[in-house]
GROMACS .gro file of N, CA and C in nm:
model
  507
    1MET      N    1  -1.420  -1.605   1.942
    1MET     CA    2  -1.394  -1.668   1.818
    1MET      C    3  -1.262  -1.619   1.762
    2SER      N    4  -1.182  -1.700   1.722
    2SER     CA    5  -1.056  -1.650   1.656
    2SER      C    6  -1.073  -1.617   1.510
    3ALA      N    7  -0.976  -1.537   1.458
    3ALA     CA    8  -0.973  -1.497   1.313
    3ALA      C    9  -0.968  -1.626   1.228
    4ALA      N   10  -0.910  -1.736   1.283
    4ALA     CA   11  -0.889  -1.855   1.207
    4ALA      C   12  -1.011  -1.944   1.199
    5ALA      N   13  -1.117  -1.905   1.278
    5ALA     CA   14  -1.235  -1.996   1.279
    5ALA      C   15  -1.300  -2.021   1.149
    6SER      N   16  -1.364  -2.137   1.136
    6SER     CA   17  -1.430  -2.178   1.016
    6SER      C   18  -1.573  -2.187   1.067
    7ILE      N   19  -1.670  -2.124   0.979
    7ILE     CA   20  -1.807  -2.131   1.018
    7ILE      C   21  -1.891  -2.185   0.909
    8ASP      N   22  -2.015  -2.235   0.941
    8ASP     CA   23  -2.111  -2.265   0.836
    8ASP      C   24  -2.193  -2.131   0.827
    9PRO      N   25  -2.172  -2.066   0.717
    9PRO     CA   26  -2.226  -1.927   0.703
    9PRO      C   27  -2.378  -1.925   0.708
   10VAL      N   28  -2.445  -2.025   0.654
   10VAL     CA   29  -2.583  -2.034   0.652
   10VAL      C   30  -2.643  -2.037   0.795
   11GLU      N   31  -2.581  -2.132   0.871
   11GLU     CA   32  -2.627  -2.139   1.015
   11GLU      C   33  -2.603  -2.019   1.091
   12PHE      N   34  -2.471  -1.953   1.070
   12PHE     CA   35  -2.430  -1.825   1.143
   12PHE      C   36  -2.532  -1.726   1.111
   13ALA      N   37  -2.560  -1.714   0.973
   13ALA     CA   38  -2.667  -1.598   0.942
   13ALA      C   39  -2.811  -1.634   0.995
   14LYS      N   40  -2.854  -1.753   0.986
   14LYS     CA   41  -2.994  -1.779   1.038
   14LYS      C   42  -3.011  -1.758   1.182
   15SER      N   43  -2.906  -1.782   1.261
   15SER     CA   44  -2.912  -1.769   1.397
   15SER      C   45  -2.869  -1.633   1.449
   16GLY      N   46  -2.841  -1.541   1.356
   16GLY     CA   47  -2.815  -1.401   1.387
   16GLY      C   48  -2.682  -1.382   1.468
   17GLN      N   49  -2.586  -1.455   1.443
   17GLN     CA   50  -2.460  -1.452   1.527
   17GLN      C   51  -2.385  -1.331   1.492
   18VAL      N   52  -2.299  -1.275   1.568
   18VAL     CA   53  -2.207  -1.174   1.538
   18VAL      C   54  -2.070  -1.198   1.587
   19VAL      N   55  -1.964  -1.155   1.520
   19VAL     CA   56  -1.835  -1.162   1.574
   19VAL      C   57  -1.779  -1.025   1.553
   20ASP      N   58  -1.733  -0.956   1.665
   20ASP     CA   59  -1.683  -0.827   1.668
   20ASP      C   60  -1.542  -0.831   1.734
   21GLU      N   61  -1.443  -0.829   1.658
   21GLU     CA   62  -1.300  -0.852   1.713
   21GLU      C   63  -1.193  -0.763   1.647
   22GLU      N   64  -1.078  -0.768   1.703
   22GLU     CA   65  -0.960  -0.704   1.655
   22GLU      C   66  -0.850  -0.800   1.676
   23HIS      N   67  -0.778  -0.817   1.569
   23HIS     CA   68  -0.653  -0.897   1.567
   23HIS      C   69  -0.535  -0.829   1.517
   24GLY      N   70  -0.413  -0.861   1.551
   24GLY     CA   71  -0.306  -0.809   1.495
   24GLY      C   72  -0.289  -0.840   1.340
   25VAL      N   73  -0.232  -0.746   1.276
   25VAL     CA   74  -0.221  -0.770   1.127
   25VAL      C   75  -0.148  -0.899   1.092
   26ASN      N   76  -0.061  -0.942   1.189
   26ASN     CA   77   0.015  -1.062   1.155
   26ASN      C   78  -0.072  -1.189   1.159
   27ALA      N   79  -0.195  -1.181   1.203
   27ALA     CA   80  -0.292  -1.285   1.193
   27ALA      C   81  -0.353  -1.303   1.045
   28PHE      N   82  -0.315  -1.215   0.957
   28PHE     CA   83  -0.371  -1.212   0.824
   28PHE      C   84  -0.252  -1.210   0.718
   29PRO      N   85  -0.188  -1.331   0.694
   29PRO     CA   86  -0.066  -1.323   0.608
   29PRO      C   87  -0.081  -1.267   0.473
   30ARG      N   88  -0.189  -1.281   0.413
   30ARG     CA   89  -0.198  -1.219   0.274
   30ARG      C   90  -0.208  -1.066   0.292
   31VAL      N   91  -0.265  -1.011   0.393
   31VAL     CA   92  -0.257  -0.861   0.410
   31VAL      C   93  -0.106  -0.824   0.437
   32VAL      N   94  -0.044  -0.895   0.514
   32VAL     CA   95   0.099  -0.855   0.545
   32VAL      C   96   0.176  -0.849   0.411
   33ASP      N   97   0.161  -0.965   0.330
   33ASP     CA   98   0.234  -0.973   0.208
   33ASP      C   99   0.190  -0.854   0.109
   34ALA      N  100   0.076  -0.817   0.114
   34ALA     CA  101   0.020  -0.704   0.012
   34ALA      C  102   0.089  -0.572   0.067
   35VAL      N  103   0.088  -0.552   0.195
   35VAL     CA  104   0.136  -0.425   0.248
   35VAL      C  105   0.287  -0.421   0.218
   36ARG      N  106   0.360  -0.522   0.234
   36ARG     CA  107   0.500  -0.525   0.204
   36ARG      C  108   0.522  -0.504   0.049
   37GLU      N  109   0.439  -0.569  -0.036
   37GLU     CA  110   0.467  -0.553  -0.179
   37GLU      C  111   0.434  -0.413  -0.214
   38ALA      N  112   0.356  -0.332  -0.142
   38ALA     CA  113   0.328  -0.194  -0.181
   38ALA      C  114   0.435  -0.106  -0.108
   39GLY      N  115   0.545  -0.162  -0.062
   39GLY     CA  116   0.652  -0.094  -0.005
   39GLY      C  117   0.629  -0.044   0.141
   40GLY      N  118   0.526  -0.101   0.200
   40GLY     CA  119   0.493  -0.050   0.340
   40GLY      C  120   0.539  -0.149   0.436
   41ASP      N  121   0.515  -0.117   0.566
   41ASP     CA  122   0.545  -0.198   0.681
   41ASP      C  123   0.422  -0.231   0.749
   42PRO      N  124   0.378  -0.358   0.754
   42PRO     CA  125   0.258  -0.383   0.828
   42PRO      C  126   0.258  -0.353   0.973
   43GLY      N  127   0.374  -0.330   1.039
   43GLY     CA  128   0.385  -0.274   1.173
   43GLY      C  129   0.317  -0.359   1.271
   44GLU      N  130   0.280  -0.302   1.377
   44GLU     CA  131   0.220  -0.369   1.489
   44GLU      C  132   0.059  -0.346   1.497
   45GLY      N  133   0.007  -0.272   1.393
   45GLY     CA  134  -0.126  -0.241   1.403
   45GLY      C  135  -0.236  -0.362   1.387
   46GLY      N  136  -0.350  -0.326   1.399
   46GLY     CA  137  -0.455  -0.439   1.403
   46GLY      C  138  -0.556  -0.414   1.296
   47ILE      N  139  -0.641  -0.517   1.278
   47ILE     CA  140  -0.747  -0.510   1.183
   47ILE      C  141  -0.879  -0.535   1.270
   48ARG      N  142  -0.963  -0.448   1.273
   48ARG     CA  143  -1.083  -0.458   1.343
   48ARG      C  144  -1.197  -0.506   1.247
   49TYR      N  145  -1.273  -0.590   1.287
   49TYR     CA  146  -1.378  -0.652   1.205
   49TYR      C  147  -1.500  -0.682   1.267
   50ARG      N  148  -1.608  -0.669   1.213
   50ARG     CA  149  -1.740  -0.706   1.255
   50ARG      C  150  -1.809  -0.793   1.147
   51ILE      N  151  -1.863  -0.917   1.186
   51ILE     CA  152  -1.924  -0.995   1.087
   51ILE      C  153  -2.070  -1.024   1.158
   52GLU      N  154  -2.175  -0.986   1.089
   52GLU     CA  155  -2.305  -1.000   1.148
   52GLU      C  156  -2.384  -1.089   1.049
   53GLY      N  157  -2.446  -1.193   1.112
   53GLY     CA  158  -2.527  -1.282   1.031
   53GLY      C  159  -2.669  -1.235   1.037
   54ARG      N  160  -2.743  -1.254   0.927
   54ARG     CA  161  -2.886  -1.223   0.916
   54ARG      C  162  -2.952  -1.300   0.801
   55VAL      N  163  -3.084  -1.284   0.797
   55VAL     CA  164  -3.155  -1.338   0.674
   55VAL      C  165  -3.211  -1.210   0.620
   56ARG      N  166  -3.188  -1.197   0.486
   56ARG     CA  167  -3.235  -1.070   0.420
   56ARG      C  168  -3.381  -1.068   0.406
   57ARG      N  169  -3.441  -0.958   0.434
   57ARG     CA  170  -3.588  -0.941   0.418
   57ARG      C  171  -3.650  -0.951   0.276
   58GLN      N  172  -3.574  -0.894   0.192
   58GLN     CA  173  -3.611  -0.882   0.052
   58GLN      C  174  -3.619  -1.017  -0.021
   59ASP      N  175  -3.539  -1.118   0.014
   59ASP     CA  176  -3.549  -1.255  -0.052
   59ASP      C  177  -3.533  -1.364   0.047
   60ASP      N  178  -3.523  -1.336   0.173
   60ASP     CA  179  -3.505  -1.460   0.274
   60ASP      C  180  -3.388  -1.537   0.248
   61ARG      N  181  -3.280  -1.475   0.200
   61ARG     CA  182  -3.157  -1.550   0.181
   61ARG      C  183  -3.057  -1.526   0.298
   62PRO      N  184  -2.985  -1.621   0.343
   62PRO     CA  185  -2.888  -1.594   0.449
   62PRO      C  186  -2.778  -1.510   0.403
   63ALA      N  187  -2.735  -1.413   0.488
   63ALA     CA  188  -2.628  -1.320   0.444
   63ALA      C  189  -2.543  -1.280   0.566
   64LEU      N  190  -2.412  -1.239   0.525
   64LEU     CA  191  -2.322  -1.197   0.631
   64LEU      C  192  -2.283  -1.053   0.591
   65ARG      N  193  -2.290  -0.953   0.683
   65ARG     CA  194  -2.237  -0.821   0.657
   65ARG      C  195  -2.096  -0.822   0.715
   66VAL      N  196  -1.988  -0.798   0.636
   66VAL     CA  197  -1.859  -0.791   0.678
   66VAL      C  198  -1.809  -0.651   0.676
   67ARG      N  199  -1.771  -0.613   0.787
   67ARG     CA  200  -1.713  -0.463   0.809
   67ARG      C  201  -1.566  -0.477   0.863
   68VAL      N  202  -1.469  -0.389   0.798
   68VAL     CA  203  -1.335  -0.402   0.831
   68VAL      C  204  -1.288  -0.254   0.855
   69GLU      N  205  -1.193  -0.245   0.952
   69GLU     CA  206  -1.129  -0.119   0.964
   69GLU      C  207  -0.985  -0.149   0.992
   70ALA      N  208  -0.891  -0.071   0.935
   70ALA     CA  209  -0.747  -0.092   0.955
   70ALA      C  210  -0.675   0.039   0.905
   71GLU      N  211  -0.556   0.048   0.949
   71GLU     CA  212  -0.474   0.163   0.898
   71GLU      C  213  -0.336   0.104   0.868
   72PHE      N  214  -0.268   0.149   0.760
   72PHE     CA  215  -0.144   0.088   0.709
   72PHE      C  216  -0.062   0.222   0.665
   73VAL      N  217   0.070   0.208   0.658
   73VAL     CA  218   0.159   0.299   0.597
   73VAL      C  219   0.218   0.233   0.472
   74LEU      N  220   0.187   0.280   0.355
   74LEU     CA  221   0.248   0.229   0.229
   74LEU      C  222   0.340   0.328   0.172
   75ALA      N  223   0.404   0.288   0.077
   75ALA     CA  224   0.505   0.371  -0.003
   75ALA      C  225   0.430   0.431  -0.121
   76CYS      N  226   0.427   0.567  -0.131
   76CYS     CA  227   0.370   0.630  -0.244
   76CYS      C  228   0.449   0.590  -0.367
   77GLN      N  229   0.398   0.546  -0.478
   77GLN     CA  230   0.457   0.499  -0.595
   77GLN      C  231   0.513   0.616  -0.680
   78ARG      N  232   0.477   0.744  -0.650
   78ARG     CA  233   0.531   0.858  -0.719
   78ARG      C  234   0.661   0.911  -0.649
   79CYS      N  235   0.637   0.942  -0.519
   79CYS     CA  236   0.748   1.013  -0.457
   79CYS      C  237   0.829   0.914  -0.356
   80LEU      N  238   0.769   0.786  -0.340
   80LEU     CA  239   0.833   0.696  -0.242
   80LEU      C  240   0.832   0.740  -0.095
   81GLY      N  241   0.751   0.838  -0.066
   81GLY     CA  242   0.737   0.886   0.074
   81GLY      C  243   0.621   0.807   0.139
   82PHE      N  244   0.611   0.832   0.269
   82PHE     CA  245   0.516   0.756   0.353
   82PHE      C  246   0.374   0.800   0.304
   83LEU      N  247   0.284   0.700   0.302
   83LEU     CA  248   0.140   0.726   0.251
   83LEU      C  249   0.053   0.649   0.347
   84PRO      N  250  -0.004   0.726   0.446
   84PRO     CA  251  -0.107   0.660   0.536
   84PRO      C  252  -0.232   0.623   0.459
   85VAL      N  253  -0.272   0.490   0.484
   85VAL     CA  254  -0.402   0.442   0.413
   85VAL      C  255  -0.499   0.390   0.521
   86ARG      N  256  -0.616   0.443   0.513
   86ARG     CA  257  -0.714   0.397   0.605
   86ARG      C  258  -0.811   0.308   0.534
   87VAL      N  259  -0.826   0.192   0.588
   87VAL     CA  260  -0.944   0.101   0.521
   87VAL      C  261  -1.053   0.100   0.616
   88ALA      N  262  -1.176   0.131   0.554
   88ALA     CA  263  -1.302   0.129   0.626
   88ALA      C  264  -1.404   0.081   0.522
   89SER      N  265  -1.431  -0.046   0.525
   89SER     CA  266  -1.516  -0.101   0.411
   89SER      C  267  -1.621  -0.194   0.474
   90GLU      N  268  -1.721  -0.210   0.395
   90GLU     CA  269  -1.845  -0.303   0.426
   90GLU      C  270  -1.883  -0.371   0.308
   91ARG      N  271  -1.915  -0.508   0.331
   91ARG     CA  272  -1.963  -0.580   0.211
   91ARG      C  273  -2.069  -0.670   0.253
   92GLU      N  274  -2.162  -0.716   0.177
   92GLU     CA  275  -2.260  -0.813   0.216
   92GLU      C  276  -2.228  -0.943   0.131
   93LEU      N  277  -2.221  -1.051   0.196
   93LEU     CA  278  -2.202  -1.179   0.132
   93LEU      C  279  -2.339  -1.259   0.145
   94VAL      N  280  -2.396  -1.302   0.037
   94VAL     CA  281  -2.521  -1.366   0.045
   94VAL      C  282  -2.499  -1.508  -0.009
   95PHE      N  283  -2.563  -1.608   0.062
   95PHE     CA  284  -2.535  -1.746   0.040
   95PHE      C  285  -2.658  -1.809  -0.028
   96VAL      N  286  -2.633  -1.868  -0.150
   96VAL     CA  287  -2.741  -1.937  -0.225
   96VAL      C  288  -2.698  -2.074  -0.276
   97PRO      N  289  -2.799  -2.158  -0.306
   97PRO     CA  290  -2.759  -2.294  -0.365
   97PRO      C  291  -2.673  -2.276  -0.492
   98GLN      N  292  -2.585  -2.367  -0.503
   98GLN     CA  293  -2.496  -2.352  -0.621
   98GLN      C  294  -2.567  -2.339  -0.748
   99ALA      N  295  -2.670  -2.418  -0.763
   99ALA     CA  296  -2.755  -2.413  -0.893
   99ALA      C  297  -2.811  -2.280  -0.920
  100SER      N  298  -2.827  -2.194  -0.824
  100SER     CA  299  -2.893  -2.069  -0.847
  100SER      C  300  -2.784  -1.949  -0.880
  101LEU      N  301  -2.659  -1.983  -0.863
  101LEU     CA  302  -2.560  -1.872  -0.879
  101LEU      C  303  -2.566  -1.816  -1.021
  102GLY      N  304  -2.583  -1.898  -1.130
  102GLY     CA  305  -2.594  -1.850  -1.261
  102GLY      C  306  -2.704  -1.750  -1.278
  103ASP      N  307  -2.821  -1.773  -1.216
  103ASP     CA  308  -2.945  -1.687  -1.233
  103ASP      C  309  -2.921  -1.554  -1.163
  104ILE      N  310  -2.840  -1.542  -1.072
  104ILE     CA  311  -2.819  -1.427  -0.982
  104ILE      C  312  -2.728  -1.338  -1.042
  105ALA      N  313  -2.645  -1.371  -1.128
  105ALA     CA  314  -2.545  -1.277  -1.188
  105ALA      C  315  -2.599  -1.154  -1.258
  106ASP      N  316  -2.726  -1.167  -1.305
  106ASP     CA  317  -2.798  -1.058  -1.373
  106ASP      C  318  -2.864  -0.960  -1.277
  107GLU      N  319  -2.876  -1.004  -1.152
  107GLU     CA  320  -2.947  -0.911  -1.036
  107GLU      C  321  -2.872  -0.786  -1.033
  108GLU      N  322  -2.955  -0.674  -0.998
  108GLU     CA  323  -2.895  -0.553  -0.975
  108GLU      C  324  -2.863  -0.531  -0.825
  109ASP      N  325  -2.811  -0.640  -0.756
  109ASP     CA  326  -2.790  -0.635  -0.619
  109ASP      C  327  -2.634  -0.607  -0.602
  110GLU      N  328  -2.603  -0.533  -0.499
  110GLU     CA  329  -2.464  -0.488  -0.484
  110GLU      C  330  -2.375  -0.595  -0.390
  111ALA      N  331  -2.458  -0.698  -0.356
  111ALA     CA  332  -2.397  -0.801  -0.257
  111ALA      C  333  -2.321  -0.902  -0.349
  112ASP      N  334  -2.230  -0.966  -0.284
  112ASP     CA  335  -2.154  -1.082  -0.345
  112ASP      C  336  -2.227  -1.200  -0.313
  113PHE      N  337  -2.255  -1.295  -0.404
  113PHE     CA  338  -2.324  -1.410  -0.389
  113PHE      C  339  -2.228  -1.541  -0.393
  114LEU      N  340  -2.235  -1.621  -0.295
  114LEU     CA  341  -2.148  -1.740  -0.275
  114LEU      C  342  -2.232  -1.865  -0.266
  115PRO      N  343  -2.182  -1.982  -0.292
  115PRO     CA  344  -2.255  -2.109  -0.272
  115PRO      C  345  -2.270  -2.134  -0.130
  116ASP      N  346  -2.381  -2.185  -0.093
  116ASP     CA  347  -2.411  -2.197   0.049
  116ASP      C  348  -2.373  -2.329   0.102
  117HIS      N  349  -2.300  -2.412   0.028
  117HIS     CA  350  -2.263  -2.549   0.084
  117HIS      C  351  -2.118  -2.554   0.138
  118GLU      N  352  -2.057  -2.432   0.132
  118GLU     CA  353  -1.909  -2.434   0.167
  118GLU      C  354  -1.895  -2.370   0.296
  119ARG      N  355  -1.790  -2.407   0.385
  119ARG     CA  356  -1.767  -2.327   0.502
  119ARG      C  357  -1.691  -2.215   0.477
  120LEU      N  358  -1.691  -2.118   0.564
  120LEU     CA  359  -1.627  -1.993   0.542
  120LEU      C  360  -1.524  -1.969   0.650
  121GLU      N  361  -1.389  -1.949   0.603
  121GLU     CA  362  -1.296  -1.905   0.690
  121GLU      C  363  -1.307  -1.759   0.723
  122LEU      N  364  -1.325  -1.717   0.855
  122LEU     CA  365  -1.335  -1.580   0.891
  122LEU      C  366  -1.222  -1.503   0.842
  123SER      N  367  -1.108  -1.550   0.873
  123SER     CA  368  -0.972  -1.478   0.837
  123SER      C  369  -0.966  -1.454   0.683
  124ALA      N  370  -1.024  -1.546   0.597
  124ALA     CA  371  -1.017  -1.529   0.449
  124ALA      C  372  -1.114  -1.417   0.419
  125ALA      N  373  -1.240  -1.408   0.481
  125ALA     CA  374  -1.343  -1.309   0.450
  125ALA      C  375  -1.286  -1.163   0.489
  126VAL      N  376  -1.216  -1.158   0.596
  126VAL     CA  377  -1.157  -1.030   0.648
  126VAL      C  378  -1.048  -0.996   0.552
  127GLU      N  379  -0.948  -1.095   0.522
  127GLU     CA  380  -0.836  -1.058   0.435
  127GLU      C  381  -0.889  -1.003   0.293
  128ASP      N  382  -0.997  -1.076   0.239
  128ASP     CA  383  -1.044  -1.046   0.116
  128ASP      C  384  -1.097  -0.897   0.111
  129GLU      N  385  -1.176  -0.859   0.220
  129GLU     CA  386  -1.222  -0.724   0.225
  129GLU      C  387  -1.120  -0.621   0.239
  130VAL      N  388  -1.012  -0.643   0.309
  130VAL     CA  389  -0.901  -0.557   0.331
  130VAL      C  390  -0.826  -0.539   0.198
  131LEU      N  391  -0.802  -0.661   0.127
  131LEU     CA  392  -0.711  -0.649   0.010
  131LEU      C  393  -0.805  -0.582  -0.103
  132LEU      N  394  -0.930  -0.597  -0.111
  132LEU     CA  395  -1.017  -0.534  -0.202
  132LEU      C  396  -1.011  -0.380  -0.180
  133SER      N  397  -0.982  -0.340  -0.065
  133SER     CA  398  -0.993  -0.203  -0.021
  133SER      C  399  -0.856  -0.126  -0.037
  134LEU      N  400  -0.752  -0.191  -0.037
  134LEU     CA  401  -0.615  -0.131  -0.062
  134LEU      C  402  -0.616  -0.071  -0.209
  135PRO      N  403  -0.541   0.046  -0.214
  135PRO     CA  404  -0.528   0.111  -0.348
  135PRO      C  405  -0.438   0.020  -0.438
  136MET      N  406  -0.477   0.012  -0.561
  136MET     CA  407  -0.395  -0.075  -0.651
  136MET      C  408  -0.251  -0.004  -0.680
  137VAL      N  409  -0.259   0.127  -0.684
  137VAL     CA  410  -0.140   0.204  -0.714
  137VAL      C  411  -0.139   0.321  -0.605
  138PRO      N  412  -0.071   0.302  -0.484
  138PRO     CA  413  -0.086   0.403  -0.377
  138PRO      C  414   0.004   0.527  -0.416
  139VAL      N  415  -0.075   0.633  -0.421
  139VAL     CA  416  -0.010   0.753  -0.443
  139VAL      C  417  -0.078   0.870  -0.367
  140HIS      N  418  -0.006   0.975  -0.338
  140HIS     CA  419  -0.061   1.083  -0.264
  140HIS      C  420  -0.149   1.156  -0.359
  141ASP      N  421  -0.264   1.230  -0.303
  141ASP     CA  422  -0.345   1.286  -0.381
  141ASP      C  423  -0.316   1.425  -0.417
  142ASP      N  424  -0.230   1.483  -0.325
  142ASP     CA  425  -0.192   1.626  -0.355
  142ASP      C  426  -0.088   1.660  -0.467
  143VAL      N  427  -0.082   1.769  -0.512
  143VAL     CA  428   0.000   1.807  -0.617
  143VAL      C  429   0.147   1.825  -0.586
  144SER      N  430   0.167   1.832  -0.456
  144SER     CA  431   0.301   1.854  -0.399
  144SER      C  432   0.384   1.721  -0.408
  145CYS      N  433   0.321   1.623  -0.439
  145CYS     CA  434   0.394   1.493  -0.458
  145CYS      C  435   0.454   1.480  -0.587
  146ARG      N  436   0.583   1.470  -0.588
  146ARG     CA  437   0.663   1.473  -0.722
  146ARG      C  438   0.736   1.337  -0.734
  147PRO      N  439   0.764   1.290  -0.865
  147PRO     CA  440   0.841   1.172  -0.884
  147PRO      C  441   0.987   1.184  -0.820
  148VAL      N  442   1.035   1.073  -0.789
  148VAL     CA  443   1.172   1.066  -0.728
  148VAL      C  444   1.266   1.089  -0.836
  149VAL      N  445   1.365   1.184  -0.809
  149VAL     CA  446   1.470   1.197  -0.916
  149VAL      C  447   1.584   1.102  -0.890
  150GLY      N  448   1.611   1.051  -0.775
  150GLY     CA  449   1.699   0.938  -0.767
  150GLY      C  450   1.827   0.954  -0.666
  151THR      N  451   1.827   1.062  -0.600
  151THR     CA  452   1.936   1.084  -0.490
  151THR      C  453   1.899   1.018  -0.365
  152VAL      N  454   1.988   0.976  -0.287
  152VAL     CA  455   1.969   0.911  -0.164
  152VAL      C  456   1.881   1.000  -0.063
  153GLU      N  457   1.921   1.136  -0.083
  153GLU     CA  458   1.861   1.230   0.010
  153GLU      C  459   1.705   1.249  -0.026
  154THR      N  460   1.667   1.220  -0.151
  154THR     CA  461   1.537   1.251  -0.195
  154THR      C  462   1.438   1.131  -0.182
  155ILE      N  463   1.493   1.004  -0.180
  155ILE     CA  464   1.407   0.897  -0.173
  155ILE      C  465   1.358   0.841  -0.044
  156GLY      N  466   1.429   0.889   0.066
  156GLY     CA  467   1.373   0.853   0.205
  156GLY      C  468   1.399   0.710   0.243
  157PRO      N  469   1.357   0.684   0.366
  157PRO     CA  470   1.361   0.547   0.415
  157PRO      C  471   1.298   0.437   0.344
  158ILE      N  472   1.167   0.468   0.301
  158ILE     CA  473   1.085   0.371   0.236
  158ILE      C  474   1.148   0.339   0.103
  159GLY      N  475   1.193   0.444   0.031
  159GLY     CA  476   1.254   0.424  -0.099
  159GLY      C  477   1.375   0.343  -0.091
  160LEU      N  478   1.454   0.353   0.030
  160LEU     CA  479   1.575   0.275   0.036
  160LEU      C  480   1.546   0.122   0.063
  161ARG      N  481   1.436   0.114   0.138
  161ARG     CA  482   1.391  -0.028   0.157
  161ARG      C  483   1.343  -0.088   0.026
  162LEU      N  484   1.279  -0.015  -0.062
  162LEU     CA  485   1.232  -0.068  -0.186
  162LEU      C  486   1.344  -0.107  -0.280
  163ILE      N  487   1.449  -0.020  -0.280
  163ILE     CA  488   1.579  -0.039  -0.356
  163ILE      C  489   1.640  -0.170  -0.314
  164ASP      N  490   1.649  -0.181  -0.172
  164ASP     CA  491   1.719  -0.309  -0.120
  164ASP      C  492   1.642  -0.430  -0.157
  165ALA      N  493   1.510  -0.420  -0.148
  165ALA     CA  494   1.423  -0.542  -0.181
  165ALA      C  495   1.444  -0.580  -0.332
  166LEU      N  496   1.452  -0.469  -0.419
  166LEU     CA  497   1.464  -0.501  -0.564
  166LEU      C  498   1.612  -0.565  -0.582
  167ASP      N  499   1.704  -0.517  -0.515
  167ASP     CA  500   1.846  -0.571  -0.536
  167ASP      C  501   1.851  -0.710  -0.494
  168LYS      N  502   1.760  -0.759  -0.399
  168LYS     CA  503   1.768  -0.903  -0.346
  168LYS      C  504   1.696  -1.001  -0.447
  169HIS      N  505   1.620  -0.948  -0.532
  169HIS     CA  506   1.539  -1.033  -0.626
  169HIS      C  507   1.608  -1.036  -0.751
   0.00000   0.00000   0.00000
């Protein structure tokens, strides 16, 4: 099944189907855009994902468990140096009738609830999970990371690409 496949999530869940694949990052345009906006280079890496359909025991609702793994190199927003970022995330999507969505908002469930009458694009589910996992402001954790002073020697190759990108806008 390709990343661009569209599925009926309720049928997928009830039949216990599984998709376990890896596709190049270029198959996910929103991820490519987000990585570039963060000063990174999407490169030739891939995004590995596993989507498992099941019916939840606690409430008999159809659900999909979405797991994604990927690695990117972004630009640290403090020092403009290379910042490796590993994405390893898991989320449960539960499908319910549209009329029930309002009642579910108060539940103490960590799952995301979606209407059960809509088709689901696998690539959109994978992209959403990756995008939600990327840092809003990518910065190194260690104290040796210092803000850029502004000389060509200190800003490095990613910093130069960011400056070029800003000049073009």
